[in-house]
């Protein structure tokens, strides 16, 4: 798993998971459209639509979300982004980003997820301001010529980068996120994802199976919640232990 796993709710190919992905993209488009329905003037909306199309979201869903966000058609319920913070099993710090049009539904659901797995919610800002850094994270397809990439990246506003087996993670300062993204696009690299998010300043090491299982279950519960978009945490769990937990959970699932 590595450090600080992120849950995006986009990995399960089931119909339920796909419906959640579509719903999340619709909410993202709705929020972006509040800045105007013209994609030539509203680049945030253009990016949100592009990402939605890559996930297979239909044109009718996109169109309705734009109209709701821009106020062209509104039922009085606009989506908004709300951040929840708390501690999970083993003292792991967790930040949950939600997109919701019903806070009265979302807040109790998130509180239940924390309490169900031995965690508790914290005051807004108590973790995000002191235990995490907020900045840009850009993931690109790993190019064949790494030497050229490493020279090119020095010409951008990127802070740091990490080369993986199939992709490269690029970190940016919050204020330089869009500029860096544009620079990378201009260089011709394939961007797989680009978002602002949280990176832990310190990590909480988890070494026992039971605690790792509770963390896994909490993250899975977040993944299944219709309003949760992303989850950040500072868990440090070895890949072998995480794989053992995942295999255990999978073995307990009922297969039809």
Short mmCIF file of C-alpha atoms in Angstrom, two decimals:
data_model
loop_
_atom_site.label_atom_id
_atom_site.label_comp_id
_atom_site.label_asym_id
_atom_site.label_seq_id
_atom_site.Cartn_x
_atom_site.Cartn_y
_atom_site.Cartn_z
CA UNK A 1 0.00 0.00 0.00
CA UNK A 2 2.73 2.43 0.84
CA UNK A 3 2.33 5.57 2.87
CA UNK A 4 -0.80 7.65 3.06
CA UNK A 5 -3.23 5.64 0.91
CA UNK A 6 -5.78 7.71 -0.98
CA UNK A 7 -9.29 6.44 -1.64
CA UNK A 8 -11.02 7.83 -4.70
CA UNK A 9 -13.94 5.48 -5.11
CA UNK A 10 -13.11 4.73 -8.74
CA UNK A 11 -11.52 1.29 -8.69
CA UNK A 12 -14.51 -1.03 -8.27
CA UNK A 13 -16.02 -1.99 -11.62
CA UNK A 14 -19.41 -2.88 -10.13
CA UNK A 15 -22.57 -1.02 -11.14
CA UNK A 16 -22.83 0.50 -7.67
CA UNK A 17 -19.29 1.87 -7.81
CA UNK A 18 -19.81 3.21 -11.33
CA UNK A 19 -22.96 5.02 -10.21
CA UNK A 20 -20.98 6.63 -7.41
CA UNK A 21 -18.26 7.77 -9.81
CA UNK A 22 -20.86 9.36 -12.08
CA UNK A 23 -22.49 11.08 -9.11
CA UNK A 24 -19.17 12.46 -7.88
CA UNK A 25 -18.28 13.82 -11.31
CA UNK A 26 -21.70 15.44 -11.60
CA UNK A 27 -21.12 17.18 -8.27
CA UNK A 28 -17.64 18.34 -9.34
CA UNK A 29 -19.09 19.77 -12.55
CA UNK A 30 -21.89 21.45 -10.61
CA UNK A 31 -19.42 23.13 -8.25
CA UNK A 32 -17.18 24.25 -11.12
CA UNK A 33 -20.17 25.56 -13.10
CA UNK A 34 -20.92 28.03 -10.32
CA UNK A 35 -18.13 30.07 -11.91
CA UNK A 36 -20.00 30.21 -15.22
CA UNK A 37 -21.25 27.78 -17.86
CA UNK A 38 -18.85 28.94 -20.61
CA UNK A 39 -15.95 26.46 -20.72
CA UNK A 40 -13.83 28.94 -22.69
CA UNK A 41 -13.91 31.31 -19.73
CA UNK A 42 -14.21 28.74 -16.94
CA UNK A 43 -11.20 26.42 -17.19
CA UNK A 44 -12.15 24.61 -13.97
CA UNK A 45 -15.42 23.58 -15.60
CA UNK A 46 -13.62 22.50 -18.77
CA UNK A 47 -11.27 20.30 -16.72
CA UNK A 48 -14.16 18.80 -14.73
CA UNK A 49 -16.04 17.94 -17.92
CA UNK A 50 -12.92 16.41 -19.48
CA UNK A 51 -12.34 14.17 -16.46
CA UNK A 52 -15.99 13.13 -16.41
CA UNK A 53 -15.91 12.13 -20.07
CA UNK A 54 -12.80 10.03 -19.47
CA UNK A 55 -14.78 8.10 -16.85
CA UNK A 56 -17.64 7.55 -19.30
CA UNK A 57 -20.12 10.01 -17.81
CA UNK A 58 -22.92 10.67 -20.29
CA UNK A 59 -23.59 13.99 -21.99
CA UNK A 60 -27.05 14.28 -20.40
CA UNK A 61 -25.60 13.91 -16.89
CA UNK A 62 -22.94 16.51 -17.66
CA UNK A 63 -25.46 18.93 -19.15
CA UNK A 64 -27.80 18.71 -16.14
CA UNK A 65 -24.90 19.25 -13.73
CA UNK A 66 -23.77 22.36 -15.63
CA UNK A 67 -27.28 23.80 -15.56
CA UNK A 68 -27.68 23.16 -11.84
CA UNK A 69 -24.32 24.70 -11.00
CA UNK A 70 -24.79 27.74 -13.22
CA UNK A 71 -28.28 28.32 -11.86
CA UNK A 72 -29.95 27.75 -15.22
CA UNK A 73 -32.00 24.98 -13.66
CA UNK A 74 -32.01 24.65 -9.91
CA UNK A 75 -34.08 22.73 -7.40
CA UNK A 76 -32.53 24.68 -4.54
CA UNK A 77 -30.00 21.96 -3.73
CA UNK A 78 -26.51 22.79 -4.92
CA UNK A 79 -23.56 20.56 -4.25
CA UNK A 80 -20.81 21.85 -1.99
CA UNK A 81 -17.43 20.60 -0.89
CA UNK A 82 -17.07 19.81 2.82
CA UNK A 83 -13.95 18.53 4.58
CA UNK A 84 -14.20 16.27 7.64
CA UNK A 85 -11.26 15.38 9.88
CA UNK A 86 -10.64 12.82 12.57
CA UNK A 87 -8.54 10.04 14.03
CA UNK A 88 -8.89 6.45 12.95
CA UNK A 89 -7.60 3.17 14.41
CA UNK A 90 -4.06 3.35 15.78
CA UNK A 91 -4.16 7.14 15.97
CA UNK A 92 -4.04 7.54 12.19
CA UNK A 93 -4.98 11.06 11.10
CA UNK A 94 -7.67 11.11 8.41
CA UNK A 95 -9.07 13.85 6.18
CA UNK A 96 -12.22 13.13 4.17
CA UNK A 97 -13.31 15.31 1.26
CA UNK A 98 -17.00 15.10 0.42
CA UNK A 99 -19.22 16.55 -2.27
CA UNK A 100 -22.79 16.80 -1.07
CA UNK A 101 -26.09 18.56 -1.54
CA UNK A 102 -27.34 17.36 1.84
CA UNK A 103 -25.14 18.09 4.86
CA UNK A 104 -27.76 16.58 7.16
CA UNK A 105 -27.13 13.23 5.48
CA UNK A 106 -23.37 13.45 5.02
CA UNK A 107 -22.21 14.56 8.48
CA UNK A 108 -23.92 11.72 10.41
CA UNK A 109 -22.69 9.19 7.86
CA UNK A 110 -19.07 10.31 8.25
CA UNK A 111 -19.38 10.38 12.03
CA UNK A 112 -20.73 6.82 11.96
CA UNK A 113 -17.84 5.62 9.78
CA UNK A 114 -15.31 6.98 12.27
CA UNK A 115 -17.06 5.55 15.34
CA UNK A 116 -17.78 2.17 13.74
CA UNK A 117 -14.07 1.43 13.45
CA UNK A 118 -12.83 2.88 16.72
CA UNK A 119 -12.11 6.40 15.53
CA UNK A 120 -13.47 9.83 16.35
CA UNK A 121 -14.03 13.10 14.50
CA UNK A 122 -11.93 16.18 15.21
CA UNK A 123 -12.53 19.91 14.90
CA UNK A 124 -12.23 21.41 11.43
CA UNK A 125 -8.64 22.45 10.75
CA UNK A 126 -7.16 20.65 13.74
CA UNK A 127 -5.45 18.08 11.50
CA UNK A 128 -5.34 19.67 8.05
CA UNK A 129 -3.55 22.80 9.28
CA UNK A 130 -0.93 21.14 11.46
CA UNK A 131 -0.43 17.54 10.35
CA UNK A 132 -0.68 17.85 6.56
CA UNK A 133 0.64 20.08 3.81
CA UNK A 134 -1.78 21.17 1.11
CA UNK A 135 -0.51 21.32 -2.46
CA UNK A 136 -0.74 20.01 -5.98
CA UNK A 137 -0.26 16.41 -7.04
CA UNK A 138 0.13 15.68 -10.75
CA UNK A 139 0.44 12.12 -12.02
CA UNK A 140 1.81 11.57 -15.51
CA UNK A 141 2.41 8.52 -17.65
CA UNK A 142 6.02 7.42 -17.28
CA UNK A 143 7.96 8.49 -20.40
CA UNK A 144 10.57 6.28 -22.01
CA UNK A 145 13.27 8.96 -21.80
CA UNK A 146 13.65 9.60 -18.06
CA UNK A 147 16.85 11.62 -18.47
CA UNK A 148 15.07 14.16 -20.67
CA UNK A 149 12.14 14.29 -18.26
CA UNK A 150 14.44 15.05 -15.33
CA UNK A 151 15.97 17.92 -17.27
CA UNK A 152 12.58 19.22 -18.37
CA UNK A 153 11.03 19.11 -14.90
CA UNK A 154 13.70 21.54 -13.68
CA UNK A 155 12.24 24.11 -16.06
CA UNK A 156 8.81 23.91 -14.40
CA UNK A 157 7.48 25.17 -11.07
CA UNK A 158 7.37 21.65 -9.61
CA UNK A 159 8.66 21.15 -6.07
CA UNK A 160 9.50 17.46 -6.22
CA UNK A 161 8.76 14.25 -8.11
CA UNK A 162 8.80 10.50 -7.54
CA UNK A 163 9.31 7.98 -10.34
CA UNK A 164 7.21 4.80 -10.13
CA UNK A 165 6.98 1.70 -12.28
CA UNK A 166 4.32 3.04 -14.64
CA UNK A 167 3.88 6.70 -13.70
CA UNK A 168 5.53 9.73 -12.12
CA UNK A 169 4.10 11.70 -9.19
CA UNK A 170 4.88 15.42 -9.32
CA UNK A 171 4.40 17.66 -6.28
CA UNK A 172 3.74 21.39 -6.54
CA UNK A 173 3.07 24.31 -4.27
CA UNK A 174 -0.60 25.22 -4.01
CA UNK A 175 -0.15 28.52 -5.83
CA UNK A 176 1.92 26.94 -8.62
CA UNK A 177 -0.39 24.00 -9.33
CA UNK A 178 -2.12 25.29 -12.47
CA UNK A 179 1.07 26.81 -13.86
CA UNK A 180 2.97 23.54 -13.39
CA UNK A 181 0.14 21.54 -14.94
CA UNK A 182 0.16 23.79 -18.01
CA UNK A 183 3.96 23.55 -18.30
CA UNK A 184 3.84 19.75 -18.20
CA UNK A 185 1.05 19.64 -20.78
CA UNK A 186 3.03 21.96 -23.07
CA UNK A 187 6.00 19.60 -22.85
CA UNK A 188 3.80 16.85 -24.26
CA UNK A 189 3.58 14.55 -21.24
CA UNK A 190 0.39 12.56 -20.68
CA UNK A 191 -1.36 13.68 -17.49
CA UNK A 192 -3.26 10.86 -15.81
CA UNK A 193 -4.61 12.97 -12.94
CA UNK A 194 -4.08 16.40 -11.44
CA UNK A 195 -5.53 17.66 -8.19
CA UNK A 196 -4.92 19.69 -5.08
CA UNK A 197 -4.67 17.56 -1.97
CA UNK A 198 -3.06 16.81 1.37
CA UNK A 199 0.34 15.24 2.09
CA UNK A 200 1.19 14.11 5.65
CA UNK A 201 4.03 15.90 7.42
CA UNK A 202 4.63 12.80 9.55
CA UNK A 203 3.44 9.21 9.32
CA UNK A 204 1.85 6.89 11.86
CA UNK A 205 3.39 3.43 11.65
CA UNK A 206 0.95 0.52 11.86
CA UNK A 207 2.45 -2.95 12.26
CA UNK A 208 -0.30 -5.20 13.64
CA UNK A 209 -2.92 -6.99 11.57
CA UNK A 210 -6.01 -6.04 13.62
CA UNK A 211 -5.35 -2.30 13.44
CA UNK A 212 -4.50 -2.49 9.75
CA UNK A 213 -7.76 -4.38 9.17
CA UNK A 214 -9.76 -1.65 10.91
CA UNK A 215 -8.07 1.02 8.79
CA UNK A 216 -8.77 -0.96 5.63
CA UNK A 217 -12.41 -1.38 6.64
CA UNK A 218 -12.77 2.33 7.44
CA UNK A 219 -11.34 3.30 4.06
CA UNK A 220 -13.59 0.79 2.33
CA UNK A 221 -16.61 2.28 4.11
CA UNK A 222 -15.56 5.70 2.84
CA UNK A 223 -15.23 4.27 -0.64
CA UNK A 224 -18.82 3.03 -0.47
CA UNK A 225 -20.31 6.31 0.78
CA UNK A 226 -21.96 8.20 -2.07
CA UNK A 227 -20.74 11.61 -0.89
CA UNK A 228 -17.06 10.80 -0.28
CA UNK A 229 -14.73 11.90 -3.06
CA UNK A 230 -11.24 11.50 -1.57
CA UNK A 231 -9.60 10.38 1.66
CA UNK A 232 -6.10 11.24 2.85
CA UNK A 233 -4.37 9.74 5.87
CA UNK A 234 -0.94 9.37 7.42
CA UNK A 235 -0.88 5.59 7.86
CA UNK A 236 2.45 3.90 7.22
CA UNK A 237 1.71 0.23 6.54
CA UNK A 238 4.09 -2.15 4.83
CA UNK A 239 2.91 -3.54 1.49
CA UNK A 240 3.09 -7.13 2.75
CA UNK A 241 0.77 -6.43 5.70
CA UNK A 242 -1.64 -4.44 3.54
CA UNK A 243 -1.77 -7.26 0.99
CA UNK A 244 -2.46 -9.75 3.79
CA UNK A 245 -5.35 -7.61 5.05
CA UNK A 246 -6.77 -7.17 1.55
CA UNK A 247 -6.65 -10.92 0.93
CA UNK A 248 -8.39 -11.59 4.25
CA UNK A 249 -11.19 -9.12 3.46
CA UNK A 250 -11.63 -10.53 -0.02
CA UNK A 251 -11.88 -14.07 1.34
CA UNK A 252 -14.76 -13.02 3.59
CA UNK A 253 -16.82 -11.42 0.84
CA UNK A 254 -19.80 -13.33 -0.50
CA UNK A 255 -19.42 -14.04 -4.20
CA UNK A 256 -22.41 -14.55 -6.42
#
